[in-house]
Coordinates of C-alpha atoms in Angstrom, one line a residue:
M4 CA -44.7 24.3 -31.8
E5 CA -42.8 25.3 -28.6
N6 CA -44.1 22.5 -26.4
M7 CA -44.6 19.0 -27.8
S8 CA -45.2 15.6 -26.4
V9 CA -44.7 12.5 -28.6
L10 CA -44.6 8.7 -27.9
G11 CA -42.5 6.0 -29.5
L12 CA -44.1 2.6 -29.2
D13 CA -42.4 -0.8 -29.9
V14 CA -45.0 -3.5 -29.8
G15 CA -42.9 -6.7 -29.5
G16 CA -43.9 -10.3 -29.2
A17 CA -42.3 -10.5 -25.7
N18 CA -42.1 -6.9 -24.6
I19 CA -43.9 -3.6 -25.1
K20 CA -41.6 -0.7 -25.0
A21 CA -42.6 2.9 -24.9
V22 CA -40.7 6.2 -24.7
N23 CA -42.3 9.6 -24.2
L24 CA -40.4 12.7 -25.3
R25 CA -41.5 16.1 -24.1
K26 CA -40.1 19.1 -25.7
K27 CA -40.2 22.4 -23.8
G28 CA -38.5 25.0 -25.8
E29 CA -35.0 23.7 -26.6
K30 CA -35.1 21.1 -23.8
I31 CA -36.2 17.5 -24.4
V32 CA -37.1 15.2 -21.5
A33 CA -37.2 11.5 -22.1
K34 CA -39.1 8.9 -20.0
G35 CA -39.4 5.2 -20.8
K36 CA -41.4 2.1 -19.8
I37 CA -41.2 -1.5 -20.6
K38 CA -43.8 -4.2 -20.0
Y39 CA -43.1 -7.9 -20.4
F40 CA -46.0 -9.2 -22.4
P41 CA -45.5 -12.7 -24.1
I42 CA -48.4 -12.4 -26.5
W43 CA -48.3 -16.1 -27.4
R44 CA -48.8 -17.0 -23.8
M45 CA -51.1 -14.2 -22.6
G46 CA -53.3 -14.2 -25.8
K47 CA -53.8 -11.5 -28.4
E48 CA -57.1 -10.5 -26.9
K49 CA -55.2 -9.1 -23.9
L50 CA -53.0 -6.9 -26.0
L51 CA -55.3 -3.9 -25.6
D52 CA -55.1 -4.0 -21.8
A53 CA -51.3 -4.4 -21.9
L54 CA -51.0 -1.4 -24.2
K55 CA -53.3 0.7 -22.1
E56 CA -51.3 -0.2 -18.9
T57 CA -48.0 0.6 -20.5
V58 CA -49.1 3.9 -22.2
F59 CA -51.4 5.3 -19.5
S60 CA -48.7 4.8 -16.8
L61 CA -46.4 6.9 -18.9
V62 CA -48.3 9.7 -20.5
D63 CA -51.6 11.6 -20.8
V64 CA -52.9 10.5 -24.2
E65 CA -55.0 13.6 -24.7
K66 CA -51.8 15.7 -24.5
L67 CA -49.9 13.7 -27.2
N68 CA -49.1 15.4 -30.5
S69 CA -48.2 12.3 -32.2
V70 CA -47.5 8.5 -31.7
G71 CA -44.9 6.6 -33.7
V72 CA -45.5 2.8 -33.8
T73 CA -43.4 -0.2 -34.9
M74 CA -43.9 -3.8 -34.1
T75 CA -42.6 -7.3 -34.1
A76 CA -45.6 -9.0 -32.4
E77 CA -46.9 -10.0 -35.7
V78 CA -44.2 -12.7 -35.9
S79 CA -45.7 -14.6 -33.0
D80 CA -47.5 -17.8 -33.8
V81 CA -50.5 -16.5 -32.0
Y82 CA -51.3 -15.1 -35.5
F83 CA -51.7 -17.4 -38.5
S84 CA -50.0 -14.8 -40.8
K85 CA -48.1 -11.6 -40.6
V86 CA -51.0 -9.8 -42.2
E87 CA -53.4 -11.0 -39.5
G88 CA -50.8 -9.9 -36.9
V89 CA -50.2 -6.4 -38.3
N90 CA -54.0 -5.7 -38.7
H91 CA -54.7 -6.8 -35.2
V92 CA -52.0 -4.6 -33.7
L93 CA -53.1 -1.6 -35.7
N94 CA -56.8 -2.1 -35.0
T95 CA -55.9 -2.4 -31.3
L96 CA -53.9 0.8 -31.4
K97 CA -57.1 2.7 -32.6
K98 CA -58.7 1.8 -29.3
V99 CA -55.8 3.5 -27.4
F100 CA -55.1 6.6 -29.4
P101 CA -57.0 8.9 -31.8
E102 CA -56.3 7.5 -35.3
K103 CA -55.2 10.9 -36.6
I104 CA -52.1 11.1 -34.3
I105 CA -50.9 7.5 -35.1
R106 CA -47.9 7.1 -37.5
V107 CA -46.6 3.7 -38.4
L108 CA -42.9 3.1 -39.3
D109 CA -42.2 1.2 -42.5
V110 CA -39.0 -0.6 -43.5
N111 CA -38.0 2.4 -45.7
G112 CA -38.0 4.8 -42.8
K113 CA -41.3 6.4 -43.7
L114 CA -44.0 7.3 -41.2
L115 CA -47.4 6.1 -42.6
S116 CA -50.9 6.9 -41.6
L117 CA -52.7 3.9 -40.0
K118 CA -54.8 3.5 -43.2
K119 CA -51.8 3.4 -45.5
A120 CA -50.0 1.0 -43.1
K121 CA -52.9 -1.5 -43.3
K122 CA -52.6 -1.5 -47.1
Q123 CA -48.9 -2.4 -46.8
P124 CA -48.6 -5.0 -44.0
Y125 CA -45.3 -6.5 -45.1
K126 CA -43.7 -3.0 -45.1
V127 CA -44.6 -2.2 -41.6
A128 CA -44.0 -5.7 -40.2
S129 CA -40.8 -6.0 -38.0
A130 CA -39.5 -2.5 -39.0
N131 CA -38.2 -1.6 -35.5
W132 CA -34.6 -2.0 -36.7
M133 CA -35.2 1.0 -38.9
A134 CA -35.9 3.2 -36.0
T135 CA -32.6 2.0 -34.3
G136 CA -30.7 2.6 -37.5
W137 CA -32.2 6.0 -38.1
L138 CA -31.3 7.1 -34.5
V139 CA -27.6 6.1 -34.9
S140 CA -27.4 7.6 -38.4
Q141 CA -28.1 11.0 -36.9
Q142 CA -24.9 10.6 -34.8
I143 CA -22.4 8.5 -36.9
K144 CA -22.0 8.6 -40.7
N145 CA -20.6 5.1 -41.2
C146 CA -20.9 2.3 -38.6
L147 CA -22.5 -1.1 -37.9
V148 CA -25.1 -1.2 -35.1
V149 CA -25.4 -4.4 -33.2
D150 CA -28.5 -4.6 -31.0
V151 CA -28.7 -7.7 -28.8
G152 CA -32.1 -7.9 -27.2
S153 CA -33.7 -10.6 -25.2
T154 CA -34.6 -12.7 -28.2
T155 CA -32.7 -11.6 -31.3
T156 CA -29.6 -9.8 -32.5
S157 CA -30.1 -7.2 -35.1
L158 CA -27.2 -5.9 -37.3
I159 CA -27.9 -2.6 -38.9
P160 CA -25.3 -1.1 -41.4
I161 CA -25.1 2.7 -41.6
A162 CA -23.4 4.2 -44.7
N163 CA -23.0 7.8 -45.6
G164 CA -25.4 8.9 -42.9
K165 CA -28.2 6.5 -44.0
V166 CA -29.5 3.1 -43.0
A167 CA -28.0 0.7 -45.6
A168 CA -29.6 -2.6 -44.8
K169 CA -29.5 -5.2 -47.5
G170 CA -32.6 -7.0 -46.0
K171 CA -35.9 -5.5 -45.3
T172 CA -38.0 -8.4 -44.1
D173 CA -36.9 -10.9 -41.4
L174 CA -36.5 -13.6 -44.0
E175 CA -34.1 -11.3 -46.1
K176 CA -32.2 -10.3 -43.0
L177 CA -31.7 -13.9 -41.9
L178 CA -30.4 -14.7 -45.3
C179 CA -27.9 -11.9 -45.5
G180 CA -26.7 -12.0 -41.9
E181 CA -28.5 -8.9 -40.6
L182 CA -30.6 -10.9 -38.2
V183 CA -29.4 -13.6 -35.9
Y184 CA -32.1 -15.4 -33.8
T185 CA -30.1 -15.4 -30.6
G186 CA -30.6 -13.2 -27.6
A187 CA -29.6 -12.5 -24.0
L188 CA -32.6 -14.2 -22.3
R189 CA -35.0 -16.2 -24.4
T190 CA -32.9 -18.5 -26.6
N191 CA -33.2 -22.2 -26.2
L192 CA -29.7 -23.6 -25.6
A193 CA -30.4 -26.3 -28.2
A194 CA -30.6 -23.5 -30.8
I195 CA -27.1 -22.3 -29.8
T196 CA -25.2 -25.7 -29.9
G197 CA -25.9 -29.3 -30.7
K198 CA -23.3 -30.7 -28.3
I199 CA -21.8 -29.8 -25.0
P200 CA -18.5 -30.9 -23.3
V201 CA -19.2 -32.8 -20.1
K202 CA -17.5 -35.6 -18.1
N203 CA -14.5 -35.7 -20.4
G204 CA -16.7 -36.1 -23.5
Y205 CA -19.3 -34.4 -25.7
A206 CA -22.9 -34.9 -25.0
F207 CA -25.5 -34.2 -27.7
V208 CA -28.0 -31.8 -26.2
S209 CA -31.8 -32.5 -25.7
S210 CA -33.8 -30.5 -28.1
E211 CA -36.5 -30.0 -25.4
L212 CA -37.0 -26.5 -24.0
F213 CA -35.1 -27.2 -20.8
A214 CA -33.0 -24.0 -20.4
L215 CA -32.6 -20.6 -21.8
S216 CA -29.8 -18.2 -22.5
G217 CA -30.9 -16.2 -19.6
D218 CA -30.0 -19.2 -17.3
V219 CA -26.5 -19.3 -18.7
H220 CA -25.9 -15.6 -18.4
L221 CA -27.3 -15.5 -14.9
I222 CA -24.9 -18.3 -13.8
L223 CA -22.0 -16.6 -15.4
G224 CA -22.8 -13.2 -13.8
N225 CA -23.5 -11.5 -17.1
I226 CA -27.0 -10.5 -15.9
T227 CA -28.8 -10.1 -12.6
R228 CA -32.1 -11.7 -11.5
K229 CA -33.7 -8.3 -12.1
D230 CA -32.4 -8.4 -15.7
Y231 CA -34.0 -11.8 -16.2
T232 CA -37.4 -10.4 -17.0
T233 CA -38.8 -13.3 -19.0
E234 CA -40.4 -16.5 -17.8
T235 CA -38.1 -19.5 -17.2
A236 CA -38.2 -22.7 -19.2
D237 CA -39.7 -24.8 -16.3
G238 CA -41.7 -22.0 -14.7
R239 CA -39.6 -22.1 -11.6
G240 CA -37.6 -19.2 -10.0
K241 CA -34.5 -17.4 -11.0
S242 CA -32.1 -18.4 -8.2
L243 CA -28.7 -19.8 -9.2
R244 CA -29.6 -23.2 -8.0
E245 CA -32.8 -23.3 -10.2
A246 CA -30.9 -22.0 -13.1
M247 CA -28.2 -24.6 -12.7
A248 CA -30.8 -27.4 -12.5
R249 CA -32.3 -26.2 -15.9
V250 CA -28.9 -26.2 -17.5
A251 CA -28.1 -29.7 -16.2
R252 CA -31.4 -30.9 -17.7
V253 CA -30.2 -29.9 -21.2
V254 CA -27.9 -33.0 -21.1
C255 CA -30.6 -35.0 -19.3
A256 CA -28.9 -34.7 -15.9
D257 CA -29.7 -33.0 -12.6
L258 CA -27.9 -31.5 -9.7
N259 CA -27.1 -34.9 -8.2
M260 CA -25.3 -35.9 -11.4
L261 CA -23.4 -32.6 -12.2
N262 CA -21.7 -30.3 -9.7
K263 CA -21.5 -26.5 -9.8
K264 CA -18.1 -26.4 -11.5
E265 CA -19.3 -28.8 -14.3
I266 CA -22.5 -26.8 -14.9
T267 CA -20.5 -23.5 -15.0
E268 CA -18.1 -25.0 -17.6
I269 CA -21.2 -26.0 -19.7
C270 CA -22.4 -22.4 -19.4
R271 CA -19.0 -21.0 -20.5
Y272 CA -19.1 -23.3 -23.6
V273 CA -22.6 -22.2 -24.5
Y274 CA -21.6 -18.6 -24.1
G275 CA -18.7 -19.1 -26.4
E276 CA -20.8 -20.7 -29.1
Q277 CA -23.4 -17.9 -28.9
L278 CA -20.6 -15.4 -29.3
K279 CA -19.5 -17.3 -32.4
Q280 CA -22.9 -17.0 -33.9
I281 CA -23.0 -13.2 -33.5
T282 CA -19.3 -12.8 -34.5
Q283 CA -19.9 -14.7 -37.8
A284 CA -22.8 -12.3 -38.7
I285 CA -20.7 -9.2 -37.7
K286 CA -17.9 -10.3 -39.9
K287 CA -20.2 -10.9 -42.9
V288 CA -22.1 -7.6 -42.6
L289 CA -18.9 -5.6 -41.8
K290 CA -17.2 -6.9 -45.0
R291 CA -20.1 -5.7 -47.1
L292 CA -20.2 -2.4 -45.3
K293 CA -16.5 -1.7 -45.6
K294 CA -16.8 -2.3 -49.4
K295 CA -19.7 0.1 -49.6
T296 CA -18.1 2.9 -47.6
G297 CA -14.6 2.4 -48.9
E298 CA -13.3 2.5 -45.4
K299 CA -10.9 0.0 -43.9
S300 CA -12.2 0.3 -40.4
V301 CA -15.8 0.9 -39.5
P302 CA -17.0 1.6 -35.9
V303 CA -19.4 -0.8 -34.2
V304 CA -22.2 0.7 -32.0
V305 CA -23.6 -1.7 -29.4
T306 CA -27.0 -1.5 -27.7
G307 CA -29.6 -3.7 -26.1
L308 CA -29.6 -5.8 -23.0
G309 CA -26.7 -7.9 -24.3
K310 CA -24.6 -5.0 -25.5
R311 CA -21.7 -5.5 -23.1
F312 CA -21.4 -9.3 -22.8
L313 CA -22.6 -10.3 -26.3
A314 CA -22.4 -7.4 -28.8
W315 CA -19.2 -5.9 -27.5
K316 CA -17.4 -9.2 -27.0
A317 CA -18.5 -10.5 -30.5
A318 CA -17.4 -7.1 -32.1
E319 CA -14.0 -7.6 -30.5
M320 CA -13.9 -11.2 -31.8
A321 CA -14.8 -9.9 -35.3
G322 CA -11.7 -7.6 -35.2
A323 CA -13.6 -4.3 -34.6
K324 CA -11.1 -1.6 -33.4
N325 CA -13.6 1.1 -32.4
I326 CA -16.6 -0.1 -30.3
I327 CA -19.1 2.4 -29.0
D328 CA -21.8 2.0 -26.5
L329 CA -25.0 3.8 -27.7
E330 CA -25.7 5.1 -24.3
K331 CA -22.4 7.2 -24.4
I332 CA -23.6 9.1 -27.6
V333 CA -27.3 9.5 -26.9
C334 CA -28.7 8.7 -23.4
R335 CA -29.6 5.8 -21.1
E336 CA -33.2 5.6 -22.4
A337 CA -31.9 5.2 -25.9
S338 CA -29.9 2.2 -24.9
L339 CA -32.7 0.6 -22.8
Y340 CA -35.5 1.2 -25.3
T341 CA -33.6 1.8 -28.5
P342 CA -36.3 1.4 -31.3
A343 CA -39.0 3.2 -29.2
Y344 CA -36.6 6.1 -28.4
G345 CA -35.5 6.4 -32.0
L346 CA -39.0 6.3 -33.2
A347 CA -40.1 9.0 -30.7
L348 CA -37.3 11.2 -31.9
M349 CA -38.2 10.6 -35.5
V350 CA -41.8 11.6 -34.9
L351 CA -40.7 14.7 -33.0
E352 CA -38.5 15.7 -36.0
N353 CA -41.4 15.1 -38.3
L354 CA -43.6 17.4 -36.3
K355 CA -40.9 20.1 -36.3
N356 CA -40.9 20.0 -40.1
F357 CA -44.6 20.8 -40.4

């Protein structure tokens, strides 16, 4: 086919990301869209409207040749089980697209029909890392991909031009170091550290949801207010003063008890602890990957919202000598919507082979 239009759709628990690739002859035009949709807060019954809003603002569904789908929304506790979540997402997709054009990515990198996907819910659950890995594997033979999003950090080893992940499910990935539940925006500070230096001592932190990693990175200048796309812990705004008040609350203080310098020092400490979490995982996976490839030095490819201030910094701390920004080897859309872009490209390649 000379002209084709495909869509890559990443249905997350906090964000819906979509990328449309239009092929005209040899030229491919990419266009992406992201919608913040916290499904646990908005409710699963509103997923259909959120999908329609995202997709219809980006593409004419009737002109699509194929749609590739991956998801992590099934992890949300709005669903009792992953099976319920996968089935709900897939059934909702049928109300947006003709079933015949839907292809669902599984953890082995296969594109399944919707019917086959429903029969293998655990194989299609949280498979978006495979789309990212496949995308990078088309460019670099051996490397480690570190994708730091708003919520999690995914580490995807590439060996001999193929995704070489040890873990397939989230549980397996948490066990082997390929998934770290820490991100640029949505991580509870209490999940990053149990104590914080303040007033010439160390205070144990409150385990309440008082502040998020987004507050820390906003205060430190790692992100802008525009980057801070999620809701805040207290439902208030995203000014520096409001962010500082939230961070102070983590040690049961307020802005009358802690000054700007003290709160900034707290943020620097938390940032360092978050980097340590990611660095530890990078070292673990890199060691395994170097053994598999037989190479002494393996490049690290960084992507996601936290690519510069978390992924890149942690890779440096892990001793990586060659660190590559995915945006430099693919395109900006690939860096902003990595799984959705990779999946769209995978679907396009699949169509070409028919």
